[in-house]
Coordinates of C-alpha atoms and ligand atoms in Angstrom, one line a residue:
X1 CA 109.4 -20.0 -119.4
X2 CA 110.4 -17.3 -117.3
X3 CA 109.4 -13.8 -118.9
X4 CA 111.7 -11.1 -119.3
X5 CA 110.0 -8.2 -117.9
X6 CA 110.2 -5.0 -119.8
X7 CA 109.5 -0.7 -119.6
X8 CA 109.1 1.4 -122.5
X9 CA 110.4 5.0 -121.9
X10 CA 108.5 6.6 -124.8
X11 CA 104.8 6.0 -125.7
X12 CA 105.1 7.2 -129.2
X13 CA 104.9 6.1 -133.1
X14 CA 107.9 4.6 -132.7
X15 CA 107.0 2.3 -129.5
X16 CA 103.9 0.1 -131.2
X17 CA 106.1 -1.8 -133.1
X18 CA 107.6 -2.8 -129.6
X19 CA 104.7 -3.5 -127.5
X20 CA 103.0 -5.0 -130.4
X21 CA 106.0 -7.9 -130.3
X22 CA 105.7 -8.3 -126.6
X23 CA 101.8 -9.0 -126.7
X24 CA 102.3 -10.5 -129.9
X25 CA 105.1 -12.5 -131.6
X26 CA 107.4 -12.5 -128.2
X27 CA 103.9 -12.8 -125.4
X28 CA 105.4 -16.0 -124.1
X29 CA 108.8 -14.3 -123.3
X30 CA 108.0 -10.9 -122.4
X31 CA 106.1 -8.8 -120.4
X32 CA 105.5 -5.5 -120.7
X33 CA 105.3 -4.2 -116.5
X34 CA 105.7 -0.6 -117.0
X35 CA 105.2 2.6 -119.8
X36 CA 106.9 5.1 -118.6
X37 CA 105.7 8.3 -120.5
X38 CA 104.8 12.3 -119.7
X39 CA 101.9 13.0 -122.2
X40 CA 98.7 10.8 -120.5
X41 CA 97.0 10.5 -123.6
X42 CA 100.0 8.3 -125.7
X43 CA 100.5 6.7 -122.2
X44 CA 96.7 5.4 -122.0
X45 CA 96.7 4.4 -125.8
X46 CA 99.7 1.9 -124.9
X47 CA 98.0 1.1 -121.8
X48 CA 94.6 0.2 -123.8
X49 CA 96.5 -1.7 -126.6
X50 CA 97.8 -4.1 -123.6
X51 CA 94.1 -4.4 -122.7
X52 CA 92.8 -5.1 -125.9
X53 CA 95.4 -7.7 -126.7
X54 CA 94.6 -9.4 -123.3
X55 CA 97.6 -9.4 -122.0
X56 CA 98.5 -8.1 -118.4
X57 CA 98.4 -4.2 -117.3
X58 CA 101.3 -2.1 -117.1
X59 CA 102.0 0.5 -114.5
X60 CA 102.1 3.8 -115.9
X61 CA 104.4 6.6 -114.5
X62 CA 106.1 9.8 -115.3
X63 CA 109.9 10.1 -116.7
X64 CA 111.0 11.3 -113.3
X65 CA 109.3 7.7 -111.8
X66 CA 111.2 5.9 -113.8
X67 CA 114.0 4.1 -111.4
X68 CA 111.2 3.5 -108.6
X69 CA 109.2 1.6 -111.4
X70 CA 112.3 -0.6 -112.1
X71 CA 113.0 -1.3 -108.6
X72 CA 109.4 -2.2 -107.6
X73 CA 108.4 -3.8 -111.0
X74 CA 111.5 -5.8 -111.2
X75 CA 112.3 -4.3 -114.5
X76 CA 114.9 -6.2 -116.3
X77 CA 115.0 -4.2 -119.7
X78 CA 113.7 -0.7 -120.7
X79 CA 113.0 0.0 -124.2
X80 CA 114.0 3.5 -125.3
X81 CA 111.4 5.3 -127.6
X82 CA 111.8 9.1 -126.4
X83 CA 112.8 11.4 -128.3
X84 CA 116.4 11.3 -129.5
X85 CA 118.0 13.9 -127.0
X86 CA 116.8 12.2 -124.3
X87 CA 118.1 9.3 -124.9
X88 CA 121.1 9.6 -123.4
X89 CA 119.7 10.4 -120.0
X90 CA 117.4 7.8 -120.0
X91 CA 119.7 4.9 -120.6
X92 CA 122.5 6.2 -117.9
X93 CA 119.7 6.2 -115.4
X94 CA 118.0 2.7 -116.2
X95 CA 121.5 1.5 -116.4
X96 CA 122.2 2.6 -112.8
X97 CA 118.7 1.4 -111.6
X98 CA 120.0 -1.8 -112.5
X99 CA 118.0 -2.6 -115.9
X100 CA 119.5 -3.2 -119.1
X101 CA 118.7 -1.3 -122.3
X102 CA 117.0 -1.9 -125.4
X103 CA 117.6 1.7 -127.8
X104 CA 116.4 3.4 -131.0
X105 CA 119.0 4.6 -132.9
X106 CA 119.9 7.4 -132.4
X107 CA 122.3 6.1 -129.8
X108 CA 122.4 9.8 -128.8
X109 CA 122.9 13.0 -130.3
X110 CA 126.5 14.6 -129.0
X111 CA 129.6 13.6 -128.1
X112 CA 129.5 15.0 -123.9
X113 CA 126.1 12.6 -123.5
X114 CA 127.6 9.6 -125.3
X115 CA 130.6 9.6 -123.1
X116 CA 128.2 9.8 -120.4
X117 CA 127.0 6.9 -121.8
X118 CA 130.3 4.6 -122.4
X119 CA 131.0 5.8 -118.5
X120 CA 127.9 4.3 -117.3
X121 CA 128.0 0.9 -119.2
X122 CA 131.9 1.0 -117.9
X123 CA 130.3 1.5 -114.6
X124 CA 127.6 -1.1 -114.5
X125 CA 128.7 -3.5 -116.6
X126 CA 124.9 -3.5 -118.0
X127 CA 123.8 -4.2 -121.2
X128 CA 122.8 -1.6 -124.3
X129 CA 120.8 -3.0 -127.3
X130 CA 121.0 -0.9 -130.2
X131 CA 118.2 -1.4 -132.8
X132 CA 119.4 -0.9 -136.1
X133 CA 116.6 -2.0 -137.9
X134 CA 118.1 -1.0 -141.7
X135 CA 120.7 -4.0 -141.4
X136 CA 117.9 -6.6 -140.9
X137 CA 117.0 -5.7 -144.4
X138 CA 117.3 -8.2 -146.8
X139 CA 119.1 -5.6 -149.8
X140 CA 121.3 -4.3 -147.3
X141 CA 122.2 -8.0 -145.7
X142 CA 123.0 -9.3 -149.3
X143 CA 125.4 -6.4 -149.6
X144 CA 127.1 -7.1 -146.6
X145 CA 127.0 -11.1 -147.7
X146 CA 128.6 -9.8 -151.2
X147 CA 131.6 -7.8 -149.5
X148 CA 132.3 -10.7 -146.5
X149 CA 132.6 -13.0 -149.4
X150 CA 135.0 -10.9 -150.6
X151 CA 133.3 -10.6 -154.3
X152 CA 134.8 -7.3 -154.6
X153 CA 138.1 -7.7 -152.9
X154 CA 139.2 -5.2 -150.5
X155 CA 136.8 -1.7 -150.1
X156 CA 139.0 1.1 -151.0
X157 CA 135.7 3.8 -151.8
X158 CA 132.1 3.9 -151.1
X159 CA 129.4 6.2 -153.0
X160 CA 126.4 6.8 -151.2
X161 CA 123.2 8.8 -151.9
X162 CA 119.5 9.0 -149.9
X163 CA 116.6 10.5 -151.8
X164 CA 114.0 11.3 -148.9
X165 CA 111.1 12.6 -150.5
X166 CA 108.6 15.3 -150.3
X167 CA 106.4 13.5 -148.0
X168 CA 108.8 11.1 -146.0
X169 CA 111.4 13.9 -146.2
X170 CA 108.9 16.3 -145.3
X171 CA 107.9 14.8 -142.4
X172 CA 111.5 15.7 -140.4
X173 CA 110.5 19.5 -141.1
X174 CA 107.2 19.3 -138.9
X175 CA 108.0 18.2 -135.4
X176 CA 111.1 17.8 -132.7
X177 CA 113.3 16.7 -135.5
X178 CA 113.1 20.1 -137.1
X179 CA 115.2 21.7 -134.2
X180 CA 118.9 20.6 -134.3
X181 CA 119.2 20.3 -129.8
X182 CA 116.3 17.9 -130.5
X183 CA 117.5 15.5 -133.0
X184 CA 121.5 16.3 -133.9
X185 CA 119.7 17.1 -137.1
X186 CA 119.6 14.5 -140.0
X187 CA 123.4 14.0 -140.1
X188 CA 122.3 12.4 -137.0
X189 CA 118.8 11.2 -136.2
X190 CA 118.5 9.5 -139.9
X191 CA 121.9 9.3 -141.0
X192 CA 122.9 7.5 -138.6
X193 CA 120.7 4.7 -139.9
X194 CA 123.2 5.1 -143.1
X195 CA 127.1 5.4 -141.4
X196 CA 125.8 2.4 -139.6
X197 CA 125.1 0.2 -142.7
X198 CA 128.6 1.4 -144.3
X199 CA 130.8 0.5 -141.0
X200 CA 129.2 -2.7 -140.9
X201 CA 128.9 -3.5 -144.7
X202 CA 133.2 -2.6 -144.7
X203 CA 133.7 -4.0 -141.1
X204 CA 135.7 -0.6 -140.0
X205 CA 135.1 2.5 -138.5
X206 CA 135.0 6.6 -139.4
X207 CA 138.3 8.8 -139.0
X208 CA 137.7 11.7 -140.5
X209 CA 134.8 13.7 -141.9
X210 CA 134.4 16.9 -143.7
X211 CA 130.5 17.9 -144.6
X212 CA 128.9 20.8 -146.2
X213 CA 125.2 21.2 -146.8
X214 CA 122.5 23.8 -145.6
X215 CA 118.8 24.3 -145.4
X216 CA 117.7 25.4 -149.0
X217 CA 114.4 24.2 -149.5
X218 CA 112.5 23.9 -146.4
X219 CA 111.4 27.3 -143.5
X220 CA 110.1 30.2 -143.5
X221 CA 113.4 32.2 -145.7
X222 CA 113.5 29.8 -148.1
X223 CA 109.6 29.7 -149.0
X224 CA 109.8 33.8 -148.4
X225 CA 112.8 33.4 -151.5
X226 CA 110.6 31.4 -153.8
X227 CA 107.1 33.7 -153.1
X228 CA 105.2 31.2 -151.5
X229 CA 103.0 33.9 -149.4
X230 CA 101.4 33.4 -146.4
X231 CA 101.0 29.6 -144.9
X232 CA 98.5 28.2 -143.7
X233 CA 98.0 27.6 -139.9
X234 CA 97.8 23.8 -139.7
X235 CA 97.3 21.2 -142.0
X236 CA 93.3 20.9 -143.6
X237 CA 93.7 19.7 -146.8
X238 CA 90.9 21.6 -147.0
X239 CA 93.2 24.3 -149.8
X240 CA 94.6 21.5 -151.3
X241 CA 98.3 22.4 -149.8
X242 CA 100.2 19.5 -151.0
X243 CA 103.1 20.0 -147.7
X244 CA 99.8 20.1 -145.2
X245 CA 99.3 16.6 -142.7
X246 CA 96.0 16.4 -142.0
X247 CA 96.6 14.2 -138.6
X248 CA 92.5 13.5 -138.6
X249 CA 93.1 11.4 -142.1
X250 CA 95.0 9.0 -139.6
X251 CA 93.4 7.6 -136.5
X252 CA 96.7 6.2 -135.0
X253 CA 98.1 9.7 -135.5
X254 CA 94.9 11.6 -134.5
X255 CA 94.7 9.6 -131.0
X256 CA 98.6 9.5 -130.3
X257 CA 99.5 13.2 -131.4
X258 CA 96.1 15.6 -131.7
X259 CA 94.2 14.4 -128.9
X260 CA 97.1 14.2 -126.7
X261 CA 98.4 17.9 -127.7
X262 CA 96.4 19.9 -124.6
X263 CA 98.6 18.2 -122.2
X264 CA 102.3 19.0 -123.1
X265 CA 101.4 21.7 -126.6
X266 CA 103.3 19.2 -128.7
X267 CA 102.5 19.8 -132.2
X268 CA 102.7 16.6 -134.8
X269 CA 101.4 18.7 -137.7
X270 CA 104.0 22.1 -138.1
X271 CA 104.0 23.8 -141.5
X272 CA 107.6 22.7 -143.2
X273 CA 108.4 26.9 -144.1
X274 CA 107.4 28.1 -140.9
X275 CA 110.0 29.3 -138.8
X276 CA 112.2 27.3 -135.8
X277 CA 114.1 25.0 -137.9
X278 CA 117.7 24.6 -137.2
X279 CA 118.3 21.5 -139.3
X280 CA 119.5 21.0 -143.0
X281 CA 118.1 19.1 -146.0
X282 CA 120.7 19.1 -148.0
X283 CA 124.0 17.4 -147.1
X284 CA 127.1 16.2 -149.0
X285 CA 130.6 14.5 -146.8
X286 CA 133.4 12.7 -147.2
X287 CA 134.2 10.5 -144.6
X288 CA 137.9 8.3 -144.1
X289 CA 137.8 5.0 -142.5
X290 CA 140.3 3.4 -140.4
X291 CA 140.4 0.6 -143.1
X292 CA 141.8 3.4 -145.6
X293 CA 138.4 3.5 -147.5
X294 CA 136.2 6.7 -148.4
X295 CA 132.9 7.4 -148.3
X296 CA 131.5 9.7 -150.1
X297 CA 127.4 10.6 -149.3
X298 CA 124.9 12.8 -149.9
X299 CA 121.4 12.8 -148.0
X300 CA 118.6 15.1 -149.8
X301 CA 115.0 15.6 -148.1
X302 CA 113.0 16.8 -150.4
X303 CA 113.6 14.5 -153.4
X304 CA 110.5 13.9 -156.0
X305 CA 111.2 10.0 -155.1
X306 CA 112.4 8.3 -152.3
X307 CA 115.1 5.4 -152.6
X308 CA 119.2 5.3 -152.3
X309 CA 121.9 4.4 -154.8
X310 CA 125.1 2.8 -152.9
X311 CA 128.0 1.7 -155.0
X312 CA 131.1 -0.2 -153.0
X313 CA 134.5 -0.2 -155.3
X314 CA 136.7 -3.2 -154.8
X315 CA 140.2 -3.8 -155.5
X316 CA 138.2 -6.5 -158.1
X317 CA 135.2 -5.2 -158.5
X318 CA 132.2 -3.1 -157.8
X319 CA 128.7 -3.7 -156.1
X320 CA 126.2 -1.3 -156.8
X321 CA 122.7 -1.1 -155.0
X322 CA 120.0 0.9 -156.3
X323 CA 116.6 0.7 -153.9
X324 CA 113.0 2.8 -155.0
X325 CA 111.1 3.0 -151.9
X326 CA 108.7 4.9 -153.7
X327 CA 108.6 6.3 -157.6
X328 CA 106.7 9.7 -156.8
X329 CA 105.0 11.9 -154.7
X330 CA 101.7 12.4 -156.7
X331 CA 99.8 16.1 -156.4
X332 CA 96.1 15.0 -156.0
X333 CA 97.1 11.7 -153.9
X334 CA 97.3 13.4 -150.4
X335 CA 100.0 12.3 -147.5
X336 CA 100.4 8.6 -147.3
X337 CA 99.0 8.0 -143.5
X338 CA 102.0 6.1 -143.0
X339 CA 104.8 8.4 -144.0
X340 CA 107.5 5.8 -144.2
X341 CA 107.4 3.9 -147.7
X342 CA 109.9 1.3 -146.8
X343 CA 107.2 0.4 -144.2
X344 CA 104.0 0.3 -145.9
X345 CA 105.8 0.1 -149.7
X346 CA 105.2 2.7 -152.0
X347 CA 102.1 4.3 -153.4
X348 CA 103.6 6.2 -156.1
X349 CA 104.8 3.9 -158.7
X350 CA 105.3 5.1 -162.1
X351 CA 106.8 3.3 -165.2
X352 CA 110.1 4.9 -165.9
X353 CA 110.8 4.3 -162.0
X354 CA 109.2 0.9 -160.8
X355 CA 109.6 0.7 -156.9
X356 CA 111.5 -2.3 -156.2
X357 CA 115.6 -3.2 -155.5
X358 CA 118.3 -4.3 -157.5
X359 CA 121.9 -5.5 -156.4
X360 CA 124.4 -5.8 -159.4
X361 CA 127.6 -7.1 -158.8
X362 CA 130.2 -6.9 -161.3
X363 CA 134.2 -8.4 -160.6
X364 CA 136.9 -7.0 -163.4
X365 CA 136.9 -8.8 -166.8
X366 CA 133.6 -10.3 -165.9
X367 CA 130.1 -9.5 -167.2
X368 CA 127.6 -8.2 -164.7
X369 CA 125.5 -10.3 -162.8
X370 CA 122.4 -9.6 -160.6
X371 CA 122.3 -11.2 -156.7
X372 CA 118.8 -12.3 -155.8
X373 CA 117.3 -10.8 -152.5
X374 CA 115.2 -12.9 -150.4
X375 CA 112.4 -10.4 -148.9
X376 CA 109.9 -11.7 -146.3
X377 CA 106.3 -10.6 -145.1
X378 CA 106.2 -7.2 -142.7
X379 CA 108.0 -4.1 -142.5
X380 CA 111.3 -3.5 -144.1
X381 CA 110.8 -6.0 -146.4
X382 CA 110.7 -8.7 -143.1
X383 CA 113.6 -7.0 -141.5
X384 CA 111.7 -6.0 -138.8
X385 CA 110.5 -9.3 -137.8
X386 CA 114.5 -10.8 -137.5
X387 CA 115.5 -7.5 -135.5
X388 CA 112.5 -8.2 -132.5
X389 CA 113.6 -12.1 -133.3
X390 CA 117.2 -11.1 -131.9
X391 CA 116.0 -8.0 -129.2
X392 CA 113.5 -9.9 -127.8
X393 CA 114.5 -13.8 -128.4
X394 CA 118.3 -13.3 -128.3
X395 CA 120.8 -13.0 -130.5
X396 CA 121.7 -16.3 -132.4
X397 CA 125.0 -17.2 -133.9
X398 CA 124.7 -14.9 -137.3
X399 CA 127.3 -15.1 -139.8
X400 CA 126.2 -11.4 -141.0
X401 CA 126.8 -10.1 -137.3
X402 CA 123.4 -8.0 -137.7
X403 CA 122.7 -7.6 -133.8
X404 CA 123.8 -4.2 -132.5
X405 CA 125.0 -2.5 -129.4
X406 CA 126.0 0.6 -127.7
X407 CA 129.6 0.5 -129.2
X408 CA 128.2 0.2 -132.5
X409 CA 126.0 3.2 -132.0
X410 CA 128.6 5.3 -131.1
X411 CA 130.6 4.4 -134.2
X412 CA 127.3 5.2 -136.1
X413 CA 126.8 8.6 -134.6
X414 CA 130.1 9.6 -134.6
X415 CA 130.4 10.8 -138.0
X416 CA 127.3 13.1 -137.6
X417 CA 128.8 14.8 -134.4
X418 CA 132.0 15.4 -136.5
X419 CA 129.6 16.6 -139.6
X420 CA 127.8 19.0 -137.5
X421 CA 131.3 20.2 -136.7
X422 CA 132.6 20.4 -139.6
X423 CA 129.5 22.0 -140.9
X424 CA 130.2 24.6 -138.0
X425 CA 133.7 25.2 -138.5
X426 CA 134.1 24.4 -142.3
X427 CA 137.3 22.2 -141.6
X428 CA 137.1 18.3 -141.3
X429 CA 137.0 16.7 -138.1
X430 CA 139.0 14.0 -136.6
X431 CA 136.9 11.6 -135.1
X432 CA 139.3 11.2 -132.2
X433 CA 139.0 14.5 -131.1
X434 CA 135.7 14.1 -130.1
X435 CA 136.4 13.4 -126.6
X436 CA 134.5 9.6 -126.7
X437 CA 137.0 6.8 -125.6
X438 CA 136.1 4.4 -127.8
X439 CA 137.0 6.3 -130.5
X440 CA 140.1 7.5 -129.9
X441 CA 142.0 5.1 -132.0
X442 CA 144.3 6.8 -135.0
X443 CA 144.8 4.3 -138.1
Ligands
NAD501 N1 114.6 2.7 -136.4 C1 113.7 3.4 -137.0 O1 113.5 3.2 -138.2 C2 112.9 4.5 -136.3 C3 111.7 5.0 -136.8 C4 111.0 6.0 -136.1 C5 111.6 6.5 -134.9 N2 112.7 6.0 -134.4 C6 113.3 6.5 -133.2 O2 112.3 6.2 -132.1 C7 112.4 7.3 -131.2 C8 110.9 7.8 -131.0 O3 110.4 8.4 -132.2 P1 108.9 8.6 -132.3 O4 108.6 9.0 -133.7 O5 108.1 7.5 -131.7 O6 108.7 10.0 -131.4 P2 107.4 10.5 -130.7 O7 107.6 11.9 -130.5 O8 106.2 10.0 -131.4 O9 107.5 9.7 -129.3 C9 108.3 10.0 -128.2 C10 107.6 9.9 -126.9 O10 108.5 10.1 -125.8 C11 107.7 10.8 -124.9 N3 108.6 11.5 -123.9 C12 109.0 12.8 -123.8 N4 109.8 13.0 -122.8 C13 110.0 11.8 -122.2 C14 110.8 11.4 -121.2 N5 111.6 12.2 -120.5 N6 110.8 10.1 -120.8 C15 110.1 9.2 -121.5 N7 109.3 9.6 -122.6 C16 109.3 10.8 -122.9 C17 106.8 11.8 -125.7 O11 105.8 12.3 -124.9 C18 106.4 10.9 -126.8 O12 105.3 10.1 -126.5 C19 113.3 8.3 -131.7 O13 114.6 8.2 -131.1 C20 113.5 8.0 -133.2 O14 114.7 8.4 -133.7 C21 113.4 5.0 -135.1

């Protein structure tokens, strides 16, 4: 078999899962010929996994290398693990170099770069891969397989609510994310993750949003309002500081973030009240859909558990999705190394609020009744394993239409461009004003 032959732009956390799937599950398809990454240190670590899996060396080379690698590697895909504003740039320029695009959601952050980005696909007639990994999960695919059987009749309202919790949640307020030019803020980097699920669980897409919300908990005002006195300089868990990382508990996070710091001063480990952060953690909007639905949604990050609640109204019936990723934050316990339950699962589990998932369906005049999820093995309770199935193996014919591209990004990042307006402005946003063509379509 021929292998595809692949570049990662972006040699961080996010990237292992990728490069582990080449070398791993996908070796006898793909090939991993170039990393193409700033910081030397994360670039070497990827470099050294290759090795250590025995598979064959990559080239290495900096960002602004990154079209002469495609051309003389014969790139046929880049993978796109940089940070979320650089996305955009990234993808335009593999797109011209004559590569296709595999990217992590975020699709971008703003609505001038994703324009940028329709132009260039327009352009090229290349291919964008969006990874939406939260669709390959088995609760949110038996949603999706509750409404498309039409259990619930026609969506006319959504309710919609994300607990991220004090150390998952935290974790947004200590690095790039934390700045709002970095990440689009959470409206963006994570809740995209969210509008995505709801356009495809409905099958429509966002008209109008209004959002309010602000930073109320986390920075330096907020702890100065609540007398937490002075902070301390980075994370020891020497004083017991229960909002302190301690990257040296972590050896994945040690070798990828503190010994790589000296060559580029980025900081993996920033205290959550010190100043710098432009982003809110508390967020409540109401969004319209083109199929004359509503959503209304609320995102909090610095809940005492971590889970959502989603409830779909039908006109004959109502679904309703309750998910505990993890049933408390414990003093005494330290940060999980892995600060993503839904990953690892929890390590927090208390009586009154087991972790675990429960889908309830209920159709007028009818008792409840509970829909089985099927899990599997592996991250996202094996979600992850059917997403690198389709990136890496192709797309098959799925009746739940979970694969994902650029178009579908857009959509998902399009209510929080209009949220950060509205949040701006205080009015709501049409989504058609945004200046992106492929959503300037009024119901
Ligand atoms: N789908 C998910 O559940 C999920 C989870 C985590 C992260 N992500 C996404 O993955 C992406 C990476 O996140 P991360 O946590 O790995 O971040 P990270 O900061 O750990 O890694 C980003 C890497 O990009 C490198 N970089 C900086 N400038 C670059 C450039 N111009 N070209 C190429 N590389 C450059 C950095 O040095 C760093 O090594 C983000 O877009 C994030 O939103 C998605």
């Amino acid at each position: 078999m021929t292998k595809t032959r692949y570049a990662l732009a972006g040699a961080g956390h996010r990237a292992q899962m990728y490069v582990d799937a080449i070398v791993g599950e996908h070796r006898d398809r793909a090939e991993l010929v170039a990393i193409v990454e700033p910081n030397p240190v994360r670039a070497a670590y990827y470099a050294d996994r290759l090795v250590a899996a025995d598979a064959a060396p990559a080239r290495v080379g900096t960002p602004e290398q990154l079209e002469r690698l495609i051309r003389e590697e014969r790139v046929d895909r880049v993978i796109i693990c940089a940070r979320d504003d650089l996305h955009a740039e990234l993808i335009v320029r593999s797109l011209e170099a004559g590569a296709d695009v595999v990217v992590e959601k975020p699709l971008t952050i703003d609505a001038r770069s994703a324009a940028r980005i329709e132009d260039a696909v327009a352009r090229t007639g290349r291919r964008v891969v969006l990874t939406f990994n939260y669709r390959y999960s088995p609760r949110n695919s038996a949603l999706r397989q509750v409404i498309q059987d039409g259990t619930i009749g026609q969506v006319t309202s959504i309710d919609f609510s994300w607990m991220l919790d004090t150390n998952h949640g935290a974790d947004y307020f200590r690095r790039w994310h934390r700045e709002k030019k970095n990440s689009g803020g959470l409206l963006v980097h994570k809740s995209s993750h969210h509008f995505d699920l709801v356009n495809w669980w409905i099958r429509s897409q966002p008209t109008r949003v209004y959002a309010s919300g602000g930073l109320r908990f986390y920075g330096a005002e907020n702890a100065a309002r609540r007398g937490l006195g002075e902070r301390p300089a980075r994370g020891t868990h020497d004083d017991g500081d229960l909002f302190e990382l301690d990257l040296r508990i972590d050896e994945r996070l040690s070798a990828l973030y503190l010994e790589a710091e000296q060559h580029d001063g980025y900081r993996r480990d920033l205290d959550v009240f010190s100043e710098g952060i432009t982003i809110e953690d508390n967020l409540a909007l109401v969004v319209d859909y083109a199929s004359g639905a509503t959503l209304s949604y609320s995102l909090n990050a610095h809940a005492p558990w971590e889970g959502y609640r989603v409830a779909v109204n039908g006109t004959l019936g109502r679904a309703e999705l309750e998910v505990v990723e993890r049933g408390a934050v414990l003093a005494g316990e330290g940060l999980h190394p892995t600060l993503d339950p839904s990953l690892s699962g929890g390590d927090g589990t208390t009586d009154v609020r087991p972790e675990g998932e429960r889908l309830i369906v209920q159709r007028h005049w009818e008792a409840a009744f509970e829909v089985s999820i099927d899990g599997g093995d592996g991250g996202h309770g094996g979600g992850d394993a059917l997403l690198l199935s389709d990136v890496f193996a192709g797309p098959g014919d799925d009746p739940l239409a979970r694969p994902a591209d650029w178009t579908d990004g857009i959509r998902s990042i399009a209510v929080g461009i209009a949220g950060n307006r509205s949040l701006e402005t205080g009015l709501p946003v049409n989504v058609a004003d945004l200046g992106i063509a492929l959503l300037d379509e009024r119901p």
